[in-house]
Amino acid sequence: MRVLGIETSCDETGVAVYDSERGLLAHTLYSQVAVHAEYGGVVPELASRDHVRKLLPLIREVMNGAGVTVKDIDGVAYTSGPGLIGALMVGASVGRSLAYAWQVPAVGVHHMEGHLLAPMLEDNPPAFPFVALLVSGGHTQLIEVQGIGQYRILGESVDDAAGEAFDKAAKMLDLDYPGGPEIAKLAQSGDPGRFRFPRPMTDRPGLDFSFSGLKTYTLNTISAHRGDHGLPDDQTMADIACAFQEAVVDTLAIKCRRALEQTGLATLVIAGGVSANTRLREKLSLSLAKVNGEVFYARHEFCTDNGAMIAYAGCRRLMAGQREGLAIRALPRWAMDTLPPLAEV
Ligand code: KG4
Ligand code: ZN
């Protein structure tokens, strides 16, 4: 089965064609980073308008790149949620309408299920069951995964998501949006021994996270070291970025290991934008080696938002018989543990 996948939940327009026999045929991504840069974060209305401008040309480009025409497409998958309502509406309206016009089935995909399954696009995919850590700009969740659609939430953030914490800390350090890669870059020249930031909620049992206290701690450290121009000197900025990143990745690694111990599983899948973080990958492989665990990621470009993960997840659900009604579904909030297991669709 050959599926066109569309992702427009936030500030990237992603399109891909996935073939269940031949794998990923083509994919492309248009990032709106430059559109939102001067505002220091995503402006929802600008995001929607830019998706409108880019989506159809990108669909044409990807279909040409994949060497397919309309009659070669067997289904259309698009992100139905969670995300920004206006942005979701663009992808869902275009996706649902194309499927109707082409007389093929459609399926609305859960964005975080897309992230979770993205490592399946790699040559050495993880096998079920596993523990997944979903770490993006909007989510930080540990999930026990028995199969597609069989999700049990083990823990989640009670306040900010890990990616959101990276973005906010970056803003305090006057770095660009998105903040994660900027902090990671700055942290490379930081001295890890200079500051030690707290590892929130690691001293008590449980698998929930909290990152808002770390944000305040970061702000207080910046304030205590302000120089003549309002910000600390360059080396101190790098030391703070380094201490912040260490605290976040340590906290995530500690909870991942705890989740594996608690479930008795040995496989960990990390997905979502923050899973692109090199330091997190280093920490996890060290930490999991001690418990004989194995960790799987998507390639870097498929850690952040993309159309390939939506085409893949949609293909699996369409092949299992799931079908979308004619309504255009866009759900800004959508709990992942309400998704139907593949066997029941
Ligand atoms: O999955 P994603 O592209 O979009 C959402 O679904 O939210 O994740 C974006 C988040 C942003 O908060 C960004 O700062 C973070 O992922 N991120 C990173 C890195 N690359 C992206 N955080 C830490 N280190 C990175 N290398
Ligand atoms: Zn995402």
mmCIF file of C-alpha atoms and ligand atoms in Angstrom:
data_model
loop_
_atom_site.group_PDB
_atom_site.id
_atom_site.type_symbol
_atom_site.label_atom_id
_atom_site.label_comp_id
_atom_site.label_asym_id
_atom_site.label_seq_id
_atom_site.Cartn_x
_atom_site.Cartn_y
_atom_site.Cartn_z
ATOM 1 C CA MET A 1 0.000 0.000 0.000
ATOM 2 C CA ARG A 2 1.271 3.466 -0.909
ATOM 3 C CA VAL A 3 0.317 6.313 1.411
ATOM 4 C CA LEU A 4 0.665 10.068 1.155
ATOM 5 C CA GLY A 5 1.438 11.520 4.615
ATOM 6 C CA ILE A 6 0.858 15.135 5.663
ATOM 7 C CA GLU A 7 2.069 16.853 8.842
ATOM 8 C CA THR A 8 0.961 20.409 9.727
ATOM 9 C CA SER A 9 0.406 20.357 13.504
ATOM 10 C CA CYS A 10 2.801 23.163 14.369
ATOM 11 C CA ASP A 11 5.494 25.065 12.470
ATOM 12 C CA GLU A 12 6.752 22.504 9.946
ATOM 13 C CA THR A 13 4.986 21.443 6.769
ATOM 14 C CA GLY A 14 6.002 17.806 6.217
ATOM 15 C CA VAL A 15 4.972 15.590 3.301
ATOM 16 C CA ALA A 16 6.028 12.028 2.439
ATOM 17 C CA VAL A 17 5.064 8.983 0.392
ATOM 18 C CA TYR A 18 5.514 5.641 2.183
ATOM 19 C CA ASP A 19 5.183 2.270 0.456
ATOM 20 C CA SER A 20 4.556 -0.769 2.661
ATOM 21 C CA GLU A 21 6.700 -2.933 0.347
ATOM 22 C CA ARG A 22 9.453 -0.533 -0.680
ATOM 23 C CA GLY A 23 9.676 1.776 2.336
ATOM 24 C CA LEU A 24 9.916 5.547 2.203
ATOM 25 C CA LEU A 25 9.786 6.726 -1.419
ATOM 26 C CA ALA A 26 10.205 10.477 -0.870
ATOM 27 C CA HIS A 27 9.779 13.071 1.826
ATOM 28 C CA THR A 28 10.233 16.785 2.244
ATOM 29 C CA LEU A 29 10.001 19.318 4.990
ATOM 30 C CA TYR A 30 9.492 23.045 4.958
ATOM 31 C CA SER A 31 10.360 24.660 8.269
ATOM 32 C CA GLN A 32 8.694 27.936 9.249
ATOM 33 C CA VAL A 33 11.463 28.788 11.725
ATOM 34 C CA ALA A 34 12.344 31.991 9.845
ATOM 35 C CA VAL A 35 8.676 33.108 9.886
ATOM 36 C CA HIS A 36 8.457 32.872 13.688
ATOM 37 C CA ALA A 37 12.066 33.759 14.600
ATOM 38 C CA GLU A 38 11.470 37.426 15.325
ATOM 39 C CA TYR A 39 8.651 36.568 17.757
ATOM 40 C CA GLY A 40 10.719 34.068 19.780
ATOM 41 C CA GLY A 41 8.065 31.349 19.406
ATOM 42 C CA VAL A 42 5.369 30.029 17.086
ATOM 43 C CA VAL A 43 2.599 32.507 16.130
ATOM 44 C CA PRO A 44 -0.389 30.212 15.411
ATOM 45 C CA GLU A 45 -2.107 32.365 12.791
ATOM 46 C CA LEU A 46 1.117 32.858 10.829
ATOM 47 C CA ALA A 47 1.725 29.106 11.032
ATOM 48 C CA SER A 48 -1.703 28.312 9.528
ATOM 49 C CA ARG A 49 -1.273 30.794 6.690
ATOM 50 C CA ASP A 50 2.151 29.457 5.825
ATOM 51 C CA HIS A 51 0.863 25.861 5.747
ATOM 52 C CA VAL A 52 -1.804 27.050 3.281
ATOM 53 C CA ARG A 53 0.899 28.547 1.069
ATOM 54 C CA LYS A 54 3.260 25.578 1.128
ATOM 55 C CA LEU A 55 1.238 22.398 1.395
ATOM 56 C CA LEU A 56 -0.012 21.829 -2.153
ATOM 57 C CA PRO A 57 3.331 22.698 -3.848
ATOM 58 C CA LEU A 58 5.097 20.344 -1.410
ATOM 59 C CA ILE A 59 2.641 17.520 -2.154
ATOM 60 C CA ARG A 60 3.334 17.943 -5.871
ATOM 61 C CA GLU A 61 7.080 18.022 -5.247
ATOM 62 C CA VAL A 62 7.062 14.853 -3.124
ATOM 63 C CA MET A 63 4.846 12.916 -5.524
ATOM 64 C CA ASN A 64 7.157 13.872 -8.400
ATOM 65 C CA GLY A 65 10.193 12.918 -6.311
ATOM 66 C CA ALA A 66 8.642 9.547 -5.489
ATOM 67 C CA GLY A 67 7.837 8.992 -9.149
ATOM 68 C CA VAL A 68 4.145 8.454 -8.391
ATOM 69 C CA THR A 69 0.962 9.930 -9.799
ATOM 70 C CA VAL A 70 -2.474 10.232 -8.254
ATOM 71 C CA LYS A 71 -3.490 6.734 -9.338
ATOM 72 C CA ASP A 72 -0.529 5.196 -7.480
ATOM 73 C CA ILE A 73 -1.716 6.529 -4.094
ATOM 74 C CA ASP A 74 -3.787 4.024 -2.077
ATOM 75 C CA GLY A 75 -4.501 6.174 0.969
ATOM 76 C CA VAL A 76 -3.947 9.571 2.587
ATOM 77 C CA ALA A 77 -2.780 10.094 6.178
ATOM 78 C CA TYR A 78 -2.667 13.466 7.906
ATOM 79 C CA THR A 79 -2.056 14.669 11.443
ATOM 80 C CA SER A 80 -5.445 15.147 13.130
ATOM 81 C CA GLY A 81 -3.993 16.264 16.486
ATOM 82 C CA PRO A 82 -2.777 17.219 18.981
ATOM 83 C CA GLY A 83 -1.450 20.612 17.904
ATOM 84 C CA LEU A 84 -2.447 24.132 16.883
ATOM 85 C CA ILE A 85 -6.055 24.064 15.676
ATOM 86 C CA GLY A 86 -5.567 26.327 12.649
ATOM 87 C CA ALA A 87 -2.443 24.499 11.543
ATOM 88 C CA LEU A 88 -4.114 21.090 11.968
ATOM 89 C CA MET A 89 -7.153 22.272 9.997
ATOM 90 C CA VAL A 90 -4.977 22.975 6.949
ATOM 91 C CA GLY A 91 -3.441 19.485 6.752
ATOM 92 C CA ALA A 92 -6.656 17.705 7.731
ATOM 93 C CA SER A 93 -8.795 19.630 5.196
ATOM 94 C CA VAL A 94 -6.347 19.126 2.353
ATOM 95 C CA GLY A 95 -5.670 15.482 3.258
ATOM 96 C CA ARG A 96 -9.317 14.524 3.728
ATOM 97 C CA SER A 97 -10.354 16.329 0.534
ATOM 98 C CA LEU A 98 -7.609 14.776 -1.592
ATOM 99 C CA ALA A 99 -8.587 11.305 -0.372
ATOM 100 C CA TYR A 100 -12.222 12.057 -1.252
ATOM 101 C CA ALA A 101 -11.311 13.362 -4.705
ATOM 102 C CA TRP A 102 -8.945 10.454 -5.381
ATOM 103 C CA GLN A 103 -11.482 7.942 -3.983
ATOM 104 C CA VAL A 104 -9.024 6.354 -1.587
ATOM 105 C CA PRO A 105 -9.334 5.876 2.197
ATOM 106 C CA ALA A 106 -8.124 8.532 4.633
ATOM 107 C CA VAL A 107 -6.879 8.289 8.197
ATOM 108 C CA GLY A 108 -6.282 10.974 10.816
ATOM 109 C CA VAL A 109 -3.030 10.244 12.647
ATOM 110 C CA HIS A 110 -2.124 11.130 16.235
ATOM 111 C CA HIS A 111 1.002 13.293 16.039
ATOM 112 C CA MET A 112 2.664 11.624 19.048
ATOM 113 C CA GLU A 113 1.943 8.146 17.670
ATOM 114 C CA GLY A 114 3.749 9.361 14.556
ATOM 115 C CA HIS A 115 6.771 10.330 16.661
ATOM 116 C CA LEU A 116 6.603 7.070 18.606
ATOM 117 C CA LEU A 117 6.666 4.966 15.439
ATOM 118 C CA ALA A 118 9.319 7.055 13.628
ATOM 119 C CA PRO A 119 12.165 4.681 14.674
ATOM 120 C CA MET A 120 10.310 1.972 12.674
ATOM 121 C CA LEU A 121 11.494 3.752 9.512
ATOM 122 C CA GLU A 122 15.103 2.789 10.301
ATOM 123 C CA ASP A 123 16.957 -0.334 9.147
ATOM 124 C CA ASN A 124 17.075 -1.814 12.644
ATOM 125 C CA PRO A 125 13.586 -1.119 14.033
ATOM 126 C CA PRO A 126 12.645 -1.842 17.660
ATOM 127 C CA ALA A 127 10.376 -4.823 18.401
ATOM 128 C CA PHE A 128 7.317 -4.633 20.673
ATOM 129 C CA PRO A 129 6.927 -4.481 23.639
ATOM 130 C CA PHE A 130 9.001 -1.472 24.692
ATOM 131 C CA VAL A 131 9.037 1.619 26.838
ATOM 132 C CA ALA A 132 8.833 4.880 24.889
ATOM 133 C CA LEU A 133 9.968 8.272 26.051
ATOM 134 C CA LEU A 134 8.184 10.942 24.026
ATOM 135 C CA VAL A 135 9.974 14.248 24.427
ATOM 136 C CA SER A 136 8.864 17.142 22.257
ATOM 137 C CA GLY A 137 7.943 20.796 22.576
ATOM 138 C CA GLY A 138 4.497 19.902 23.901
ATOM 139 C CA HIS A 139 4.900 16.474 25.519
ATOM 140 C CA THR A 140 7.076 14.582 27.974
ATOM 141 C CA GLN A 141 5.638 11.130 28.516
ATOM 142 C CA LEU A 142 6.841 7.654 29.416
ATOM 143 C CA ILE A 143 4.631 5.029 27.800
ATOM 144 C CA GLU A 144 4.537 1.256 27.956
ATOM 145 C CA VAL A 145 3.911 0.136 24.384
ATOM 146 C CA GLN A 146 2.612 -3.391 23.750
ATOM 147 C CA GLY A 147 1.794 -2.721 20.102
ATOM 148 C CA ILE A 148 0.410 -0.003 17.846
ATOM 149 C CA GLY A 149 -2.458 1.628 19.768
ATOM 150 C CA GLN A 150 -1.684 -0.276 22.979
ATOM 151 C CA TYR A 151 -0.352 2.495 25.137
ATOM 152 C CA ARG A 152 -0.205 2.779 28.922
ATOM 153 C CA ILE A 153 1.019 6.119 30.230
ATOM 154 C CA LEU A 154 3.573 5.435 32.957
ATOM 155 C CA GLY A 155 4.416 9.039 33.725
ATOM 156 C CA GLU A 156 4.328 12.536 32.264
ATOM 157 C CA SER A 157 5.257 16.094 32.989
ATOM 158 C CA VAL A 158 3.071 17.830 35.529
ATOM 159 C CA ASP A 159 3.995 21.224 34.027
ATOM 160 C CA ASP A 160 6.350 22.159 31.141
ATOM 161 C CA ALA A 161 7.447 19.667 28.502
ATOM 162 C CA ALA A 162 11.205 19.038 28.214
ATOM 163 C CA GLY A 163 11.406 20.767 24.809
ATOM 164 C CA GLU A 164 9.427 23.710 26.153
ATOM 165 C CA ALA A 165 11.922 23.992 29.042
ATOM 166 C CA PHE A 166 14.781 24.047 26.495
ATOM 167 C CA ASP A 167 12.959 26.758 24.531
ATOM 168 C CA LYS A 168 12.288 28.898 27.619
ATOM 169 C CA ALA A 169 15.839 28.547 28.972
ATOM 170 C CA ALA A 170 17.143 29.522 25.525
ATOM 171 C CA LYS A 171 14.972 32.639 25.535
ATOM 172 C CA MET A 172 16.419 33.631 28.929
ATOM 173 C CA LEU A 173 19.905 33.263 27.428
ATOM 174 C CA ASP A 174 18.822 35.378 24.436
ATOM 175 C CA LEU A 175 19.190 32.436 22.031
ATOM 176 C CA ASP A 176 17.043 31.806 18.968
ATOM 177 C CA TYR A 177 13.916 29.636 18.713
ATOM 178 C CA PRO A 178 13.765 26.612 18.739
ATOM 179 C CA GLY A 179 15.980 26.641 21.795
ATOM 180 C CA GLY A 180 16.955 22.964 22.106
ATOM 181 C CA PRO A 181 19.594 22.873 19.356
ATOM 182 C CA GLU A 182 20.862 26.346 20.402
ATOM 183 C CA ILE A 183 21.367 25.301 24.039
ATOM 184 C CA ALA A 184 23.028 22.074 22.885
ATOM 185 C CA LYS A 185 25.447 24.067 20.714
ATOM 186 C CA LEU A 186 26.306 26.568 23.446
ATOM 187 C CA ALA A 187 26.673 23.802 26.047
ATOM 188 C CA GLN A 188 29.561 22.293 24.070
ATOM 189 C CA SER A 189 31.872 25.062 25.283
ATOM 190 C CA GLY A 190 30.466 24.975 28.828
ATOM 191 C CA ASP A 191 32.266 23.661 31.905
ATOM 192 C CA PRO A 192 30.091 20.876 33.366
ATOM 193 C CA GLY A 193 31.768 21.291 36.768
ATOM 194 C CA ARG A 194 30.868 24.959 37.324
ATOM 195 C CA PHE A 195 27.148 24.778 38.180
ATOM 196 C CA ARG A 196 24.988 21.894 39.304
ATOM 197 C CA PHE A 197 21.279 22.367 38.593
ATOM 198 C CA PRO A 198 18.602 20.243 40.375
ATOM 199 C CA ARG A 199 17.264 16.984 38.880
ATOM 200 C CA PRO A 200 13.543 17.565 39.601
ATOM 201 C CA MET A 201 11.452 14.732 41.080
ATOM 202 C CA THR A 202 14.245 12.156 40.854
ATOM 203 C CA ASP A 203 14.574 11.854 44.641
ATOM 204 C CA ARG A 204 11.104 10.368 45.053
ATOM 205 C CA PRO A 205 9.490 7.301 43.503
ATOM 206 C CA GLY A 206 7.322 7.612 40.411
ATOM 207 C CA LEU A 207 7.727 8.405 36.740
ATOM 208 C CA ASP A 208 6.306 11.913 36.481
ATOM 209 C CA PHE A 209 8.417 14.900 35.497
ATOM 210 C CA SER A 210 8.443 18.583 36.387
ATOM 211 C CA PHE A 211 10.570 21.127 34.546
ATOM 212 C CA SER A 212 9.161 24.480 35.654
ATOM 213 C CA GLY A 213 11.346 24.691 38.798
ATOM 214 C CA LEU A 214 14.421 24.196 36.643
ATOM 215 C CA LYS A 215 13.342 27.199 34.608
ATOM 216 C CA THR A 216 13.242 29.380 37.746
ATOM 217 C CA TYR A 217 16.609 27.979 38.850
ATOM 218 C CA THR A 218 18.062 28.907 35.459
ATOM 219 C CA LEU A 219 16.661 32.443 35.663
ATOM 220 C CA ASN A 220 18.043 32.904 39.202
ATOM 221 C CA THR A 221 21.484 31.704 38.112
ATOM 222 C CA ILE A 222 21.448 34.108 35.155
ATOM 223 C CA SER A 223 20.353 36.986 37.442
ATOM 224 C CA ALA A 224 23.117 36.231 39.938
ATOM 225 C CA HIS A 225 25.778 36.526 37.205
ATOM 226 C CA ARG A 226 24.524 39.474 35.169
ATOM 227 C CA GLY A 227 27.256 41.653 33.694
ATOM 228 C CA ASP A 228 27.188 45.203 32.297
ATOM 229 C CA HIS A 229 24.996 44.317 29.304
ATOM 230 C CA GLY A 230 22.300 42.469 31.245
ATOM 231 C CA LEU A 231 23.467 38.935 30.462
ATOM 232 C CA PRO A 232 26.360 36.993 32.041
ATOM 233 C CA ASP A 233 29.690 36.814 30.168
ATOM 234 C CA ASP A 234 30.021 34.316 27.284
ATOM 235 C CA GLN A 235 31.718 31.598 29.320
ATOM 236 C CA THR A 236 29.119 31.811 32.088
ATOM 237 C CA MET A 237 26.324 31.620 29.485
ATOM 238 C CA ALA A 238 27.886 28.436 28.107
ATOM 239 C CA ASP A 239 28.327 27.032 31.638
ATOM 240 C CA ILE A 240 24.649 27.713 32.393
ATOM 241 C CA ALA A 241 23.524 26.098 29.097
ATOM 242 C CA CYS A 242 25.669 23.085 29.939
ATOM 243 C CA ALA A 243 24.334 22.786 33.516
ATOM 244 C CA PHE A 244 20.750 23.133 32.263
ATOM 245 C CA GLN A 245 21.170 20.484 29.572
ATOM 246 C CA GLU A 246 22.888 18.091 32.000
ATOM 247 C CA ALA A 247 20.020 18.479 34.470
ATOM 248 C CA VAL A 248 17.327 17.788 31.842
ATOM 249 C CA VAL A 249 19.047 14.828 30.199
ATOM 250 C CA ASP A 250 20.052 13.319 33.558
ATOM 251 C CA THR A 251 16.460 13.580 34.769
ATOM 252 C CA LEU A 252 15.163 11.937 31.586
ATOM 253 C CA ALA A 253 17.788 9.158 31.749
ATOM 254 C CA ILE A 254 17.060 8.408 35.413
ATOM 255 C CA LYS A 255 13.317 8.092 34.731
ATOM 256 C CA CYS A 256 13.842 5.953 31.614
ATOM 257 C CA ARG A 257 15.943 3.494 33.527
ATOM 258 C CA ARG A 258 13.384 3.444 36.316
ATOM 259 C CA ALA A 259 10.588 2.778 33.777
ATOM 260 C CA LEU A 260 12.500 -0.198 32.343
ATOM 261 C CA GLU A 261 13.104 -1.589 35.824
ATOM 262 C CA GLN A 262 9.455 -1.092 36.773
ATOM 263 C CA THR A 263 8.052 -2.767 33.643
ATOM 264 C CA GLY A 264 10.750 -5.446 33.331
ATOM 265 C CA LEU A 265 11.260 -4.427 29.685
ATOM 266 C CA ALA A 266 14.691 -4.070 28.070
ATOM 267 C CA THR A 267 13.901 -1.943 25.016
ATOM 268 C CA LEU A 268 13.601 1.826 25.085
ATOM 269 C CA VAL A 269 12.441 4.027 22.221
ATOM 270 C CA ILE A 270 13.083 7.771 22.391
ATOM 271 C CA ALA A 271 11.121 9.993 20.043
ATOM 272 C CA GLY A 272 10.167 13.639 19.548
ATOM 273 C CA GLY A 273 12.312 16.724 18.984
ATOM 274 C CA VAL A 274 14.399 16.421 22.154
ATOM 275 C CA SER A 275 15.465 12.894 21.140
ATOM 276 C CA ALA A 276 17.765 14.626 18.625
ATOM 277 C CA ASN A 277 19.870 15.798 21.597
ATOM 278 C CA THR A 278 23.304 14.174 21.395
ATOM 279 C CA ARG A 279 24.001 14.476 25.113
ATOM 280 C CA LEU A 280 20.725 12.701 25.906
ATOM 281 C CA ARG A 281 21.732 9.855 23.573
ATOM 282 C CA GLU A 282 25.153 9.567 25.240
ATOM 283 C CA LYS A 283 23.674 9.563 28.745
ATOM 284 C CA LEU A 284 21.041 6.976 27.846
ATOM 285 C CA SER A 285 23.425 4.527 26.245
ATOM 286 C CA LEU A 286 25.681 4.718 29.324
ATOM 287 C CA SER A 287 22.786 4.405 31.741
ATOM 288 C CA LEU A 288 21.053 1.555 29.871
ATOM 289 C CA ALA A 289 24.252 -0.446 29.375
ATOM 290 C CA LYS A 290 24.204 -1.002 33.129
ATOM 291 C CA VAL A 291 20.816 -2.746 32.919
ATOM 292 C CA ASN A 292 21.422 -4.458 29.555
ATOM 293 C CA GLY A 293 18.848 -2.243 27.939
ATOM 294 C CA GLU A 294 18.853 -1.225 24.290
ATOM 295 C CA VAL A 295 17.793 2.174 23.040
ATOM 296 C CA PHE A 296 16.334 3.040 19.613
ATOM 297 C CA TYR A 297 15.940 6.422 17.929
ATOM 298 C CA ALA A 298 14.845 7.764 14.603
ATOM 299 C CA ARG A 299 17.490 9.400 12.404
ATOM 300 C CA HIS A 300 17.992 13.053 13.388
ATOM 301 C CA GLU A 301 15.693 14.562 10.750
ATOM 302 C CA PHE A 302 12.837 12.272 11.827
ATOM 303 C CA CYS A 303 13.168 13.154 15.543
ATOM 304 C CA THR A 304 11.569 16.542 14.965
ATOM 305 C CA ASP A 305 8.279 16.983 13.095
ATOM 306 C CA ASN A 306 8.128 15.402 9.633
ATOM 307 C CA GLY A 307 5.721 13.876 7.124
ATOM 308 C CA ALA A 308 7.444 10.471 6.968
ATOM 309 C CA MET A 309 6.323 9.452 10.452
ATOM 310 C CA ILE A 310 2.712 10.376 9.611
ATOM 311 C CA ALA A 311 2.806 8.445 6.320
ATOM 312 C CA TYR A 312 4.227 5.409 8.159
ATOM 313 C CA ALA A 313 1.770 5.481 11.101
ATOM 314 C CA GLY A 314 -1.127 6.117 8.689
ATOM 315 C CA CYS A 315 -0.039 3.250 6.449
ATOM 316 C CA ARG A 316 -0.009 0.822 9.388
ATOM 317 C CA ARG A 317 -3.489 1.912 10.456
ATOM 318 C CA LEU A 318 -4.917 1.892 6.918
ATOM 319 C CA MET A 319 -3.478 -1.576 6.293
ATOM 320 C CA ALA A 320 -5.215 -2.741 9.484
ATOM 321 C CA GLY A 321 -8.509 -1.488 8.050
ATOM 322 C CA GLN A 322 -8.923 1.806 9.906
ATOM 323 C CA ARG A 323 -10.947 4.320 7.918
ATOM 324 C CA GLU A 324 -11.763 7.956 8.548
ATOM 325 C CA GLY A 325 -15.345 9.163 8.056
ATOM 326 C CA LEU A 326 -16.004 12.064 5.704
ATOM 327 C CA ALA A 327 -15.731 14.615 8.534
ATOM 328 C CA ILE A 328 -12.529 16.638 8.739
ATOM 329 C CA ARG A 329 -11.199 15.890 12.233
ATOM 330 C CA ALA A 330 -8.777 18.296 13.898
ATOM 331 C CA LEU A 331 -8.245 17.795 17.632
ATOM 332 C CA PRO A 332 -5.981 20.260 19.451
ATOM 333 C CA ARG A 333 -6.048 17.979 22.500
ATOM 334 C CA TRP A 334 -6.163 14.213 22.050
ATOM 335 C CA ALA A 335 -5.114 11.671 24.687
ATOM 336 C CA MET A 336 -2.898 9.010 23.190
ATOM 337 C CA ASP A 337 -4.211 6.207 25.392
ATOM 338 C CA THR A 338 -7.656 6.592 23.775
ATOM 339 C CA LEU A 339 -6.369 5.387 20.372
ATOM 340 C CA PRO A 340 -7.749 2.036 19.199
ATOM 341 C CA PRO A 341 -5.354 -0.938 19.159
ATOM 342 C CA LEU A 342 -4.646 -2.133 15.619
ATOM 343 C CA ALA A 343 -6.410 -5.454 16.172
ATOM 344 C CA GLU A 344 -9.689 -3.677 17.026
ATOM 345 C CA VAL A 345 -9.882 -1.155 14.198
HETATM 346 O O1 KG4 B 1 8.762 17.072 17.992
HETATM 347 P P1 KG4 B 1 9.022 18.494 17.718
HETATM 348 O O2 KG4 B 1 9.700 18.872 16.432
HETATM 349 O O3 KG4 B 1 7.700 19.321 17.764
HETATM 350 C C1 KG4 B 1 6.698 19.046 18.691
HETATM 351 O O4 KG4 B 1 5.891 18.125 18.448
HETATM 352 O O5 KG4 B 1 6.721 19.757 19.742
HETATM 353 O O6 KG4 B 1 9.867 19.031 18.954
HETATM 354 C C2 KG4 B 1 10.323 20.346 19.012
HETATM 355 C C3 KG4 B 1 11.070 20.523 20.330
HETATM 356 C C4 KG4 B 1 11.462 21.982 20.573
HETATM 357 O O7 KG4 B 1 11.107 22.318 21.893
HETATM 358 C C5 KG4 B 1 12.979 21.970 20.385
HETATM 359 O O8 KG4 B 1 13.641 22.945 21.172
HETATM 360 C C6 KG4 B 1 13.337 20.568 20.811
HETATM 361 O O9 KG4 B 1 12.301 19.765 20.309
HETATM 362 N N1 KG4 B 1 14.621 20.120 20.241
HETATM 363 C C7 KG4 B 1 15.712 19.837 20.973
HETATM 364 C C8 KG4 B 1 16.745 19.503 20.063
HETATM 365 N N2 KG4 B 1 16.244 19.588 18.793
HETATM 366 C C9 KG4 B 1 14.937 19.959 18.929
HETATM 367 N N3 KG4 B 1 15.900 19.854 22.304
HETATM 368 C C10 KG4 B 1 17.129 19.531 22.759
HETATM 369 N N4 KG4 B 1 18.178 19.230 21.956
HETATM 370 C C11 KG4 B 1 18.029 19.198 20.618
HETATM 371 N N5 KG4 B 1 19.072 18.876 19.833
HETATM 372 ZN ZN ZN B 2 6.238 16.819 17.174
#
